[in-house]
mmCIF file of C-alpha atoms in Angstrom:
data_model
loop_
_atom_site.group_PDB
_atom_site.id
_atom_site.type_symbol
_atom_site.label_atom_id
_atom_site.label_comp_id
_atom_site.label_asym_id
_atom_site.label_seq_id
_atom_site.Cartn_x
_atom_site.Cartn_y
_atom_site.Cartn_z
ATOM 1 C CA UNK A 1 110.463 21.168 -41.244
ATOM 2 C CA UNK A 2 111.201 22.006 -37.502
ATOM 3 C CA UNK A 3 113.989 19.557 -36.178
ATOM 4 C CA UNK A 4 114.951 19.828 -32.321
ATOM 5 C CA UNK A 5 118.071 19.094 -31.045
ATOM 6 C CA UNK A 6 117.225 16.333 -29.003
ATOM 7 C CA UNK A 7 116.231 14.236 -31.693
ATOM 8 C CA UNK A 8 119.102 15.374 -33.696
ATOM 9 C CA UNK A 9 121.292 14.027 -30.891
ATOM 10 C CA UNK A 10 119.241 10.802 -30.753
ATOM 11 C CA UNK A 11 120.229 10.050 -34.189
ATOM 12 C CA UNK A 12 123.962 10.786 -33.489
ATOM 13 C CA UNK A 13 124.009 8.954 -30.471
ATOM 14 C CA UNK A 14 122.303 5.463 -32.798
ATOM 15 C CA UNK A 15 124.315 5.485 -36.039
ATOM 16 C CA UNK A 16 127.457 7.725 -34.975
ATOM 17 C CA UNK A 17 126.415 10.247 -38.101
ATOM 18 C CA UNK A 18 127.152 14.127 -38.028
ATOM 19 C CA UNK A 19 125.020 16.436 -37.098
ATOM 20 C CA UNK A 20 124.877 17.912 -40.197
ATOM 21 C CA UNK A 21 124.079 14.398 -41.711
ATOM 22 C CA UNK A 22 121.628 13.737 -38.869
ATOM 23 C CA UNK A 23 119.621 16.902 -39.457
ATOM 24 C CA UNK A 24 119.560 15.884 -43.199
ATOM 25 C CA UNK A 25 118.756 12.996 -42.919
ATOM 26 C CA UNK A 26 115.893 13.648 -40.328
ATOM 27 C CA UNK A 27 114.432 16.626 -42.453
ATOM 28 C CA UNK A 28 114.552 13.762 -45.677
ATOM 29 C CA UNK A 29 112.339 11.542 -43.183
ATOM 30 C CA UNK A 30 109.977 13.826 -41.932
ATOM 31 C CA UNK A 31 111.545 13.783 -38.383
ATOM 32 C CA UNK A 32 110.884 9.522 -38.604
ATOM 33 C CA UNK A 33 113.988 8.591 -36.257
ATOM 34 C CA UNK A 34 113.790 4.899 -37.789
ATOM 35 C CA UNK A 35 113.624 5.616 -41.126
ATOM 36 C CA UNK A 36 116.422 8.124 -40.569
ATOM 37 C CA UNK A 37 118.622 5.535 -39.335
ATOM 38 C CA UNK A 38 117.691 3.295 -42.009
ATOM 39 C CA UNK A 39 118.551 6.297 -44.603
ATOM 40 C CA UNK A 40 122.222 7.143 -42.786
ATOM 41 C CA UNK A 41 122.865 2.952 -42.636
ATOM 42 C CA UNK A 42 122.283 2.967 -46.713
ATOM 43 C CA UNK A 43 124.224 5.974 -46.991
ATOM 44 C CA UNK A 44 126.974 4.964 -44.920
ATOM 45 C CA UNK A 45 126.704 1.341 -47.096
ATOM 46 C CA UNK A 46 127.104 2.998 -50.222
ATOM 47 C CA UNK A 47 130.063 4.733 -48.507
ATOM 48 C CA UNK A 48 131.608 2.216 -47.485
ATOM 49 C CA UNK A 49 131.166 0.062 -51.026
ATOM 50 C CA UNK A 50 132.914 3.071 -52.228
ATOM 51 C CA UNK A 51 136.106 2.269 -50.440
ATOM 52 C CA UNK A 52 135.733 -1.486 -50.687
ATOM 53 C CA UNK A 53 139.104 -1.619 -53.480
ATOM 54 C CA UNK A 54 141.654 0.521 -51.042
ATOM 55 C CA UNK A 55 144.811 -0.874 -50.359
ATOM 56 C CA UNK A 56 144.905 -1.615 -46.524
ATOM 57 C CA UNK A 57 148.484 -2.023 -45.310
ATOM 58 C CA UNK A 58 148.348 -0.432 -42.033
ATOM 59 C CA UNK A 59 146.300 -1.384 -38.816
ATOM 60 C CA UNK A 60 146.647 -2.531 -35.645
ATOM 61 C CA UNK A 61 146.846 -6.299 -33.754
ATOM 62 C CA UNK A 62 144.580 -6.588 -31.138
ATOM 63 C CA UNK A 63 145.146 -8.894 -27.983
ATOM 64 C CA UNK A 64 141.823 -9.837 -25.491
ATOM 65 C CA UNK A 65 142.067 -12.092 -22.723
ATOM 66 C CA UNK A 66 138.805 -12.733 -20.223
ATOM 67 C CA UNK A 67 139.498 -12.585 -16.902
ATOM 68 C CA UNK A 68 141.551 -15.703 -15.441
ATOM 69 C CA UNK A 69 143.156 -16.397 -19.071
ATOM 70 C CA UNK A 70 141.615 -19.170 -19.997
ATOM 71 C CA UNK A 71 140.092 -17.691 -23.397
ATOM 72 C CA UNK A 72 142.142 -15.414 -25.448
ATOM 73 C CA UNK A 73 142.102 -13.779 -28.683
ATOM 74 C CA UNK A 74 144.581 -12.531 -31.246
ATOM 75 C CA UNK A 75 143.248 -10.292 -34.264
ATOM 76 C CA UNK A 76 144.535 -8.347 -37.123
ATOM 77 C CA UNK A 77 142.356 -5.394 -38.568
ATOM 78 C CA UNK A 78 144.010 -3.560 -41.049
ATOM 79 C CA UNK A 79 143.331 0.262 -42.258
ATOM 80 C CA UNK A 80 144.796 2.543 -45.130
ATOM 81 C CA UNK A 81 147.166 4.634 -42.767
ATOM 82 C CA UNK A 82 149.134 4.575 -39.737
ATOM 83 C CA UNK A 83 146.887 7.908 -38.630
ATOM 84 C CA UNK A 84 143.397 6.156 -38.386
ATOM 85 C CA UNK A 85 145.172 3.420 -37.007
ATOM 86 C CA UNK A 86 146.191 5.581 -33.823
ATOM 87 C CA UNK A 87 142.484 7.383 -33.743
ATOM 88 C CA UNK A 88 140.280 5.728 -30.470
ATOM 89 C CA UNK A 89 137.517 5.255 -32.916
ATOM 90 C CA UNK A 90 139.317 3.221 -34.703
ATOM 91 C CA UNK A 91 140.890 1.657 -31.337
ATOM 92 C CA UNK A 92 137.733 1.032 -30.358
ATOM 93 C CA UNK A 93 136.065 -1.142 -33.291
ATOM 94 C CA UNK A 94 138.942 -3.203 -33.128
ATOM 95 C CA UNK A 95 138.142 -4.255 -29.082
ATOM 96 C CA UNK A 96 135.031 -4.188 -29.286
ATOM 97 C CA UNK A 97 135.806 -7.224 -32.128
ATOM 98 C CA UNK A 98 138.642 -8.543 -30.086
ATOM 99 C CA UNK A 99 135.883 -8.844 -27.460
ATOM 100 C CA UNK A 100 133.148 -10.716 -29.731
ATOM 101 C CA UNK A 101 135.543 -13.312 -30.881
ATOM 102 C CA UNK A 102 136.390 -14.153 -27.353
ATOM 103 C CA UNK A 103 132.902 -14.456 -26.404
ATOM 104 C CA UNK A 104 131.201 -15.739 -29.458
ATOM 105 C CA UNK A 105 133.666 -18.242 -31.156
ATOM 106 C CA UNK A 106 133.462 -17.316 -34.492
ATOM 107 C CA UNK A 107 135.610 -19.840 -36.798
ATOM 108 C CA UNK A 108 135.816 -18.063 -40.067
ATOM 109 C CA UNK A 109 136.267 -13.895 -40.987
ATOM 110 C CA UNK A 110 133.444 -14.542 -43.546
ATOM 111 C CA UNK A 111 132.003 -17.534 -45.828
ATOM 112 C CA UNK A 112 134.681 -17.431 -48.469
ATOM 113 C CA UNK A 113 137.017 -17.978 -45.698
ATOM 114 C CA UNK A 114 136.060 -21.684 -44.695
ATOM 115 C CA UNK A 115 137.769 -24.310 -46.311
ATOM 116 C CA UNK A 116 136.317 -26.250 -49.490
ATOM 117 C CA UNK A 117 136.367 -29.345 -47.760
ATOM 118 C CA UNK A 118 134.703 -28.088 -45.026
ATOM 119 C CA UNK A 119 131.649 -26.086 -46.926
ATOM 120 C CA UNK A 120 131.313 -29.364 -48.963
ATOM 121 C CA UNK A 121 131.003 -31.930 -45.877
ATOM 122 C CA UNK A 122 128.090 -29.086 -44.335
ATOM 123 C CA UNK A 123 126.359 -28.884 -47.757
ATOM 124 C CA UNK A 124 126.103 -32.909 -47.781
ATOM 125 C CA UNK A 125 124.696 -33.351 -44.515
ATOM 126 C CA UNK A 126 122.197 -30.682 -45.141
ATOM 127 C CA UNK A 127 121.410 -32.343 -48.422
ATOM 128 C CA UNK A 128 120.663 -35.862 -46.708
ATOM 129 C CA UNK A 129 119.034 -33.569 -44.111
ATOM 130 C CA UNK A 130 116.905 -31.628 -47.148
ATOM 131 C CA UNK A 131 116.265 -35.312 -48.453
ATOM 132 C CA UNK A 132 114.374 -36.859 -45.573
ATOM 133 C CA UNK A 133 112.033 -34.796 -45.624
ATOM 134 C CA UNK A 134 110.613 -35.940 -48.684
ATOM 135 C CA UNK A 135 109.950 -32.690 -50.230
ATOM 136 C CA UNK A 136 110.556 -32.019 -54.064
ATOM 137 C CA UNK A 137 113.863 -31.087 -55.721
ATOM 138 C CA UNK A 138 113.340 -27.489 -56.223
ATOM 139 C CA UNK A 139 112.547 -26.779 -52.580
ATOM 140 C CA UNK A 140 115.225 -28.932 -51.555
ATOM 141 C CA UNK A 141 117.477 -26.614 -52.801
ATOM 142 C CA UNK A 142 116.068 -24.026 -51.146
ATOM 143 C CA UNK A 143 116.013 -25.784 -47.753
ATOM 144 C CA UNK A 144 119.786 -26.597 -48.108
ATOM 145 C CA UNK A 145 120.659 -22.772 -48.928
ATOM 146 C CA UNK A 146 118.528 -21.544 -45.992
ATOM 147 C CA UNK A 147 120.595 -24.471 -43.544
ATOM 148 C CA UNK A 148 123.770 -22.805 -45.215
ATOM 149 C CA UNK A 149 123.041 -19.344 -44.701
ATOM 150 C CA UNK A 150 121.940 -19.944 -40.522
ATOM 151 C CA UNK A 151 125.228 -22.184 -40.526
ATOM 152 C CA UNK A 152 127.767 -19.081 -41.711
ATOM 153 C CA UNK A 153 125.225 -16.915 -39.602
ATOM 154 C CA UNK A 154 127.056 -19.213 -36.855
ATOM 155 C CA UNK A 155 130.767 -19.437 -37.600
ATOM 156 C CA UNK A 156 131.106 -16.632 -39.257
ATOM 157 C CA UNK A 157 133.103 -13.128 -37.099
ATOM 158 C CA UNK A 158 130.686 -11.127 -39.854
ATOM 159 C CA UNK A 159 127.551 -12.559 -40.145
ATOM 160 C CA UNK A 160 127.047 -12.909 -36.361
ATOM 161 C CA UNK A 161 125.063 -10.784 -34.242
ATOM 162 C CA UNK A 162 127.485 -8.508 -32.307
ATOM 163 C CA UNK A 163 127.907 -9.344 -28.702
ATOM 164 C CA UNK A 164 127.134 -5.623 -27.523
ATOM 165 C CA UNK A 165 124.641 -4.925 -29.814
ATOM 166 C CA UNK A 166 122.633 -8.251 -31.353
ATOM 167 C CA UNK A 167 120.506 -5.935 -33.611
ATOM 168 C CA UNK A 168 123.477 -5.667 -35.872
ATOM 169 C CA UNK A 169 125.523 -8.114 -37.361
ATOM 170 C CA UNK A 170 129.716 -7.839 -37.002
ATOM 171 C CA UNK A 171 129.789 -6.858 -40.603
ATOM 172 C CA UNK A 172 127.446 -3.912 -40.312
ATOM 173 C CA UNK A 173 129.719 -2.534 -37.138
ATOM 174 C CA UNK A 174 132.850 -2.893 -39.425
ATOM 175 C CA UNK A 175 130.580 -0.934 -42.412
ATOM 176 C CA UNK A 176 129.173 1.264 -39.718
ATOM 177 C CA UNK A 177 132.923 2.193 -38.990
ATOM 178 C CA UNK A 178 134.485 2.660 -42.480
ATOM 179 C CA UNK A 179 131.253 4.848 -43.128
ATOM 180 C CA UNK A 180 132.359 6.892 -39.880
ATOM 181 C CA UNK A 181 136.102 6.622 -39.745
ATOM 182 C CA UNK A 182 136.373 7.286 -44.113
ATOM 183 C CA UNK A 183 138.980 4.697 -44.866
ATOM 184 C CA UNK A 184 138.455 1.219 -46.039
ATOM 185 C CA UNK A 185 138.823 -1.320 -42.886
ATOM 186 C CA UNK A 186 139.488 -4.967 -42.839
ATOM 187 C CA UNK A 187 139.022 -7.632 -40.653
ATOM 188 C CA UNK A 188 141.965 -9.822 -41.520
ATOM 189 C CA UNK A 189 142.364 -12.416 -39.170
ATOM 190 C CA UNK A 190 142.106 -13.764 -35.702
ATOM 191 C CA UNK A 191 143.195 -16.468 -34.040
ATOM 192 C CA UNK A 192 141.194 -17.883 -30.255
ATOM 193 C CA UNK A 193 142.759 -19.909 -27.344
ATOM 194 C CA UNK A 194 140.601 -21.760 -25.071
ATOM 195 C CA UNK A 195 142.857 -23.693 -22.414
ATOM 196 C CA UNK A 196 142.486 -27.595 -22.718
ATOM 197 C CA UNK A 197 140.794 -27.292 -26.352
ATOM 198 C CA UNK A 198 140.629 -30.240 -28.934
ATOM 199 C CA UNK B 1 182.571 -26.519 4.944
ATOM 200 C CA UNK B 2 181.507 -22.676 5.687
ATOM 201 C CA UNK B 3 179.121 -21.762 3.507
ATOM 202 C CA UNK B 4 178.059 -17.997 3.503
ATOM 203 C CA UNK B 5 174.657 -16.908 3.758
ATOM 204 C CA UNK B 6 175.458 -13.962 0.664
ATOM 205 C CA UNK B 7 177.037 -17.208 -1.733
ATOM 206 C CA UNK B 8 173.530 -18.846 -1.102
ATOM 207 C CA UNK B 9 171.345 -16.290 -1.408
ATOM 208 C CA UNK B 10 173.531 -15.654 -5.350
ATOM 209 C CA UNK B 11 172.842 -19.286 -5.344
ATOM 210 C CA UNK B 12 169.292 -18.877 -5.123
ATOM 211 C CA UNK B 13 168.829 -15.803 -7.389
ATOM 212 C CA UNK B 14 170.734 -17.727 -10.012
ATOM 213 C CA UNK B 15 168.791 -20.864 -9.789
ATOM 214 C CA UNK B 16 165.455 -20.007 -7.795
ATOM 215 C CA UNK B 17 166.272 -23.209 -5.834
ATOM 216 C CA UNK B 18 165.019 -23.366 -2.115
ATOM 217 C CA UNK B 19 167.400 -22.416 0.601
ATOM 218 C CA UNK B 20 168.268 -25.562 1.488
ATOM 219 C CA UNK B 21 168.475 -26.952 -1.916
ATOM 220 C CA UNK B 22 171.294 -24.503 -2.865
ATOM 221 C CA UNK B 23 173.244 -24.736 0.978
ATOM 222 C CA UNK B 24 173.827 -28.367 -0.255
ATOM 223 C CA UNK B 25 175.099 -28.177 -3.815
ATOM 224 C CA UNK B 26 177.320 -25.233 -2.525
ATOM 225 C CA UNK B 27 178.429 -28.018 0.092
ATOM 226 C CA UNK B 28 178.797 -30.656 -2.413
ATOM 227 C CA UNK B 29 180.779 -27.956 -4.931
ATOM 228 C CA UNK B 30 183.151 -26.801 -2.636
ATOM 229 C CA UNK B 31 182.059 -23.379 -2.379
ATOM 230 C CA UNK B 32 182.013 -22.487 -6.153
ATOM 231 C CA UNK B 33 179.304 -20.711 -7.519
ATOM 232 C CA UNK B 34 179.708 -22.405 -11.294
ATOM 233 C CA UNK B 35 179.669 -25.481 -10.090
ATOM 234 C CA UNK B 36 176.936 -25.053 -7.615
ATOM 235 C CA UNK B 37 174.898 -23.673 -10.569
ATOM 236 C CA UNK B 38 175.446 -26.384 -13.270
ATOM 237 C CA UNK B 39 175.132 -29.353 -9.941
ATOM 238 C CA UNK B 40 171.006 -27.527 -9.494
ATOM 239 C CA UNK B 41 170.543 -27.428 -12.993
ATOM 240 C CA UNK B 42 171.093 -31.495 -14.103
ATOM 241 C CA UNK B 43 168.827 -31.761 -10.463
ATOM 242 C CA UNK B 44 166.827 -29.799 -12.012
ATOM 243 C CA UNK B 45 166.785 -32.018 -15.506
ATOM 244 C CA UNK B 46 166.245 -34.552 -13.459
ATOM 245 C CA UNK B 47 163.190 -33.678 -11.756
ATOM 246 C CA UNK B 48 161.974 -32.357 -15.204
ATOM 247 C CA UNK B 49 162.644 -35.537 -17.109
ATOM 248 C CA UNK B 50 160.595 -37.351 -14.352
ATOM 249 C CA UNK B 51 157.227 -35.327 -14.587
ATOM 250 C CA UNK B 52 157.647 -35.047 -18.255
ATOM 251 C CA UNK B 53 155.138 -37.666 -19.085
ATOM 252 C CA UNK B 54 152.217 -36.360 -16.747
ATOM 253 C CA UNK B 55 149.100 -35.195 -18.187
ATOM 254 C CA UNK B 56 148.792 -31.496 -18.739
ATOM 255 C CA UNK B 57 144.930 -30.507 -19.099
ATOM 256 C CA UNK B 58 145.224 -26.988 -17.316
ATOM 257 C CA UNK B 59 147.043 -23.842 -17.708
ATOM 258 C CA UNK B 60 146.837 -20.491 -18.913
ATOM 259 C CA UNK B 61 146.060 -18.339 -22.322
ATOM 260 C CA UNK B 62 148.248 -15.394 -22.196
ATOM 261 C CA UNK B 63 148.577 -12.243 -24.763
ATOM 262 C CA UNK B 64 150.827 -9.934 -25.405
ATOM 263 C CA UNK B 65 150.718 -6.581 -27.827
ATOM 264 C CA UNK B 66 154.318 -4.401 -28.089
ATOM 265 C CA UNK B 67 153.613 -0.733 -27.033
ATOM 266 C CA UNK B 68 151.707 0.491 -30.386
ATOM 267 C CA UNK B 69 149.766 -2.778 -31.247
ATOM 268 C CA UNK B 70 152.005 -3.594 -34.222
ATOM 269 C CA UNK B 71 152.864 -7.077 -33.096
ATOM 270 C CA UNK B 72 151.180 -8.981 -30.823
ATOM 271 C CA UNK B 73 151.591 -13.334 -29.321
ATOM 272 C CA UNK B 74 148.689 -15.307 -28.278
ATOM 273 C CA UNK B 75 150.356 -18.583 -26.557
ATOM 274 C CA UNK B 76 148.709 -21.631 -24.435
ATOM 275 C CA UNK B 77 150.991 -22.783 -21.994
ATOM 276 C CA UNK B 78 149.578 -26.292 -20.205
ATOM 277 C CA UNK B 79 149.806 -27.204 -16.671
ATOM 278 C CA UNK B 80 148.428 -29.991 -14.365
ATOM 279 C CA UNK B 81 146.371 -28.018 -11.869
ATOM 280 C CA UNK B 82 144.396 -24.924 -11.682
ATOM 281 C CA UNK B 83 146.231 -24.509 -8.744
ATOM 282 C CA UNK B 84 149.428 -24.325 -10.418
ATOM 283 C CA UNK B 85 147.812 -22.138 -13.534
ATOM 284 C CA UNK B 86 146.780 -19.625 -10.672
ATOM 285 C CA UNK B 87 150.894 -18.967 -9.184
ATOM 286 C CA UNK B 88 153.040 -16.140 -9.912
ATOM 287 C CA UNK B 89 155.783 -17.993 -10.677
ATOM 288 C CA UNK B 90 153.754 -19.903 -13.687
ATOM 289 C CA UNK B 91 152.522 -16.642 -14.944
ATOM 290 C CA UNK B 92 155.569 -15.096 -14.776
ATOM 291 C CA UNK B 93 156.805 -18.151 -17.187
ATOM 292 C CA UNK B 94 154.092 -17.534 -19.460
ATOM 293 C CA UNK B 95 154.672 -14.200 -19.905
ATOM 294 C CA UNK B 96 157.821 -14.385 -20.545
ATOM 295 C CA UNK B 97 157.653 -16.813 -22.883
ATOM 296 C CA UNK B 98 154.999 -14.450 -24.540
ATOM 297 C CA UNK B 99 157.192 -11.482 -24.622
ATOM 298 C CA UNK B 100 160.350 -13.958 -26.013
ATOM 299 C CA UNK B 101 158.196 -14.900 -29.058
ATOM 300 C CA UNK B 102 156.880 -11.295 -29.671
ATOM 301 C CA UNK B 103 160.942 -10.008 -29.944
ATOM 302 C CA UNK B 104 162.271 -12.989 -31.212
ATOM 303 C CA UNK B 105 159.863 -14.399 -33.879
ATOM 304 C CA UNK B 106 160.100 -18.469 -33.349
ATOM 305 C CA UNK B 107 157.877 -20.191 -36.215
ATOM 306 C CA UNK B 108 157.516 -23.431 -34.320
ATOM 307 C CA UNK B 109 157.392 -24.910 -30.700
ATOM 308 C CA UNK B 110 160.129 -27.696 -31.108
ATOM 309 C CA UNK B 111 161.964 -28.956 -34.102
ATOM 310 C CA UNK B 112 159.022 -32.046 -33.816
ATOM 311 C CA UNK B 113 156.110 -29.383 -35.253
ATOM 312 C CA UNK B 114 157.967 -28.598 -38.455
ATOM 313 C CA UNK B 115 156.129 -29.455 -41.528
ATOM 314 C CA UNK B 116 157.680 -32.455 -43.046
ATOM 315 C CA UNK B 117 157.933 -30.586 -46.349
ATOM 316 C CA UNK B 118 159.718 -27.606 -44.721
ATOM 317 C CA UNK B 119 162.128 -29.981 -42.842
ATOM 318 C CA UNK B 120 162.816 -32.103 -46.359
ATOM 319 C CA UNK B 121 163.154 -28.464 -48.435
ATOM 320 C CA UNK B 122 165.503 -27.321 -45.709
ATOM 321 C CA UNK B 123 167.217 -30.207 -45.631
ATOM 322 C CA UNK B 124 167.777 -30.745 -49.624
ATOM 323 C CA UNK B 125 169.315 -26.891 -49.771
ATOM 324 C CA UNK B 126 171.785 -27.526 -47.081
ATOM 325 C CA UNK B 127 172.445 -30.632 -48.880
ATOM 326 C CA UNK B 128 173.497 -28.767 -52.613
ATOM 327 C CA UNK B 129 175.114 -26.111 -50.429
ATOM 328 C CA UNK B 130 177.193 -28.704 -48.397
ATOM 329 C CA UNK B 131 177.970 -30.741 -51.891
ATOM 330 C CA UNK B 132 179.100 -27.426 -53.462
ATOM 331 C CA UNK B 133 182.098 -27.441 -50.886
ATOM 332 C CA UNK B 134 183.508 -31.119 -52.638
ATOM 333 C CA UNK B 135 183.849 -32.667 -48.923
ATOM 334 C CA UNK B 136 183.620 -36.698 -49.001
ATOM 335 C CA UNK B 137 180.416 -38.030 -48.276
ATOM 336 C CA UNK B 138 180.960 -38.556 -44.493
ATOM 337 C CA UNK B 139 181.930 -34.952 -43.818
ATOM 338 C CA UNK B 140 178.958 -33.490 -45.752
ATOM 339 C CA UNK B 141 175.892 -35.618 -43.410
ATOM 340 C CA UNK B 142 177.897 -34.129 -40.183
ATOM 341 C CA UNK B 143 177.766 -30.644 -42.135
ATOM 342 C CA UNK B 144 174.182 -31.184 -43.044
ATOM 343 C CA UNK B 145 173.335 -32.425 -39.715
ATOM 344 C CA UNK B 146 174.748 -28.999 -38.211
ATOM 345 C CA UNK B 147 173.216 -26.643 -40.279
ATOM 346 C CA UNK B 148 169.849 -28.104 -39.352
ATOM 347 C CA UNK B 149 170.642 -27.947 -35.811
ATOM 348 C CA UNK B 150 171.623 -24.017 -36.675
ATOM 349 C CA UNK B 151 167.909 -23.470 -38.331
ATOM 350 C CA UNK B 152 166.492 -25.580 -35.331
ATOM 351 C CA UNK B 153 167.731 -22.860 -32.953
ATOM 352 C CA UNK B 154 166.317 -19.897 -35.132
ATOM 353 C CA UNK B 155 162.956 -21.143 -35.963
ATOM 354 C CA UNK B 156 161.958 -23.121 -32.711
ATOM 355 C CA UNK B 157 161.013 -21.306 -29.532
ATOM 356 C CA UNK B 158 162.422 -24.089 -27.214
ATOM 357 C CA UNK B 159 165.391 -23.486 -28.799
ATOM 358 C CA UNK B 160 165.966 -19.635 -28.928
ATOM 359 C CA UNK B 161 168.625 -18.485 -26.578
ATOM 360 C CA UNK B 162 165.761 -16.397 -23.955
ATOM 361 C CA UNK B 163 165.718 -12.890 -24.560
ATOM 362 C CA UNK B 164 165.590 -11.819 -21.354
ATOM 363 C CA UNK B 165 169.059 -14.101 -20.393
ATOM 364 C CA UNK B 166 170.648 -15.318 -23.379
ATOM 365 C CA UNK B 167 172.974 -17.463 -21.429
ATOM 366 C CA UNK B 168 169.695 -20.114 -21.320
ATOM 367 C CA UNK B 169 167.673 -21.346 -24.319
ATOM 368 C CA UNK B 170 163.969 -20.865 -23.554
ATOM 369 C CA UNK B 171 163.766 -25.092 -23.281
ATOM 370 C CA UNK B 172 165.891 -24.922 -20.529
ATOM 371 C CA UNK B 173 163.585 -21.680 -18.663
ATOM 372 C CA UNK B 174 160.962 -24.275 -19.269
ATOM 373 C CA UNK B 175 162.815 -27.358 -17.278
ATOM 374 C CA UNK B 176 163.998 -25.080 -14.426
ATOM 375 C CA UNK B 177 159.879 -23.576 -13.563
ATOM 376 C CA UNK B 178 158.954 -27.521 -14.202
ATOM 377 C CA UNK B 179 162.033 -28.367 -11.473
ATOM 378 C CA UNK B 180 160.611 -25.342 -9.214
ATOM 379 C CA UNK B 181 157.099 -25.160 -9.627
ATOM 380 C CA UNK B 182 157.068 -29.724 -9.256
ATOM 381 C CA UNK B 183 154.310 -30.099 -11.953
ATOM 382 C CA UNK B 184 155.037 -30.995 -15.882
ATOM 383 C CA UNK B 185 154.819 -27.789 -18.178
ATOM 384 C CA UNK B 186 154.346 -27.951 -21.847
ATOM 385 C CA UNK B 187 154.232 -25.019 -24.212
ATOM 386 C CA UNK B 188 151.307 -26.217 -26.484
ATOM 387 C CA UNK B 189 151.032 -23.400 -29.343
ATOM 388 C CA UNK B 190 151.439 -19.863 -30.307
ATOM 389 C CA UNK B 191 150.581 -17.515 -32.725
ATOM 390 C CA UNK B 192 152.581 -14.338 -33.381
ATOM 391 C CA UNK B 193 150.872 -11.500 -35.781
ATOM 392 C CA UNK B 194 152.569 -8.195 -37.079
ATOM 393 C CA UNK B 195 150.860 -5.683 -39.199
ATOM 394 C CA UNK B 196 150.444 -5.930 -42.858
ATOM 395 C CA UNK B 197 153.481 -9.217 -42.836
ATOM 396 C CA UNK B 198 153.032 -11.396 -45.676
#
């Protein structure tokens, strides 16, 4: 199959793949740009699963204030080596992050990171929530799981959608990037300021 | 009394007391700069100690990253007024209090924010350590009593000799911008990250 350059570039310029890559991935979907991207995003997935067990020691911390300091933002992402720490691409995730936090107030890296006490307290009041509605015990459970799921959707860096880019969630940048950059990456922690705060 | 125009202008670098603050405690001192220096400062207390119980709701979120993103501070630094928040001379404060904790590693604000636990742990080895020297009972409390005040000054930012001056503990760089700037200042909270710590 004939694939042109342009649409070769397209596909570079969405999912951050190779040309090489692209032009596979292109000629496996019969020039389909969507399903290409689809096909690099599982690829780069099953990439990035790969590297899920690396040791990440090294990394950078990340400081973002908005204009007029009233909002800040502190954040550790760590990598495997003091090289891909240095690269811009890696740089760049790690801003780009700083940035979200600042604007998007996430409370939590990721659902196993909020507190037992916490998870418990939400899971009760979406039980008595569930309850009220009179509906019967299976679906209740299923009512409570889908409450759960919007809720870490909502406090959770990873499951939100991305400030820049609200077709993908925070957690599919981060994949996006270990996929690109070829070391594990991890979001360790982060810390947000908002002057006068509770 | 004569009172040169280069022994106030030291004055004033020294202190950053107005003109005619500093022509009068170099009248009242006799001339000598020491004095002069030490008379501004217990003003200075003074003034503090006075505002120290007004309501701080404003102020400013700074961050700071070393060259290399390795370490980085996130502090809150409260104010009265916007007005206030928006000066050089309280950014230049918060700043430098940012930069302090990033070199100098304080865990707490004031001795107040330690942990009960970590106070009564500390407390309990300086105890066996002070018993091990076979000192009678009213020597040991005072030698307790100093060691704490030693871990005080190497754990609490308010008590860190200032890195940029270490003549002044940062509590004191504190009093003197609340005795300049005439509104109360409190350092609410910081955080200080470094790559891949513990």
């Amino acid at each position: 199959m004939d694939i042109s350059a342009t649409r070769v570039k397209e596909l570079r310029e969405a999912t951050g793949a190779g040309v090489l890559e692209c032009r596979k991935a292109l000629e496996q979907c019969n020039g389909d740009l969507d399903k290409a991207t689809a096909y690099l995003r599982e690829k780069g997935l099953a990439k990035a699963a790969k590297k899920a067990d690396r040791v990440v020691k090294d990394g950078r911390v990340e400081v973002y204030a908005h204009p007029g300091n009233r909002v800040g933002v502190i954040l550790e992402v760590n990598c495997e080596s003091d090289f891909v720490a240095r690269t811009e691409d890696f740089k760049t995730v790690v801003h780009d992050l700083a940035l979200h936090i600042a604007f998007a107030s996430p409370h939590y890296v990721r659902p196993e990171d909020i507190p037992a006490e916490v998870l418990e307290a939400q899971r009760a009041a979406f039980q008595s929530e569930a309850a009220a509605t009179g509906k019967p015990a299976n679906v209740l459970e299923r009512i409570v799981q889908g409450k759960l799921d919007k809720f870490y959707d909502e406090v959770c860096l990873l499951r939100q959608p991305f400030v820049k880019d609200d077709k993908v969630k925070v957690g599919d940048l981060v994949t996006g990037a270990i996929a690109k950059i070829g070391e594990n990456i991890v979001v360790r922690r982060f810390v947000r300021y908002e002057v006068g705060e509770a």
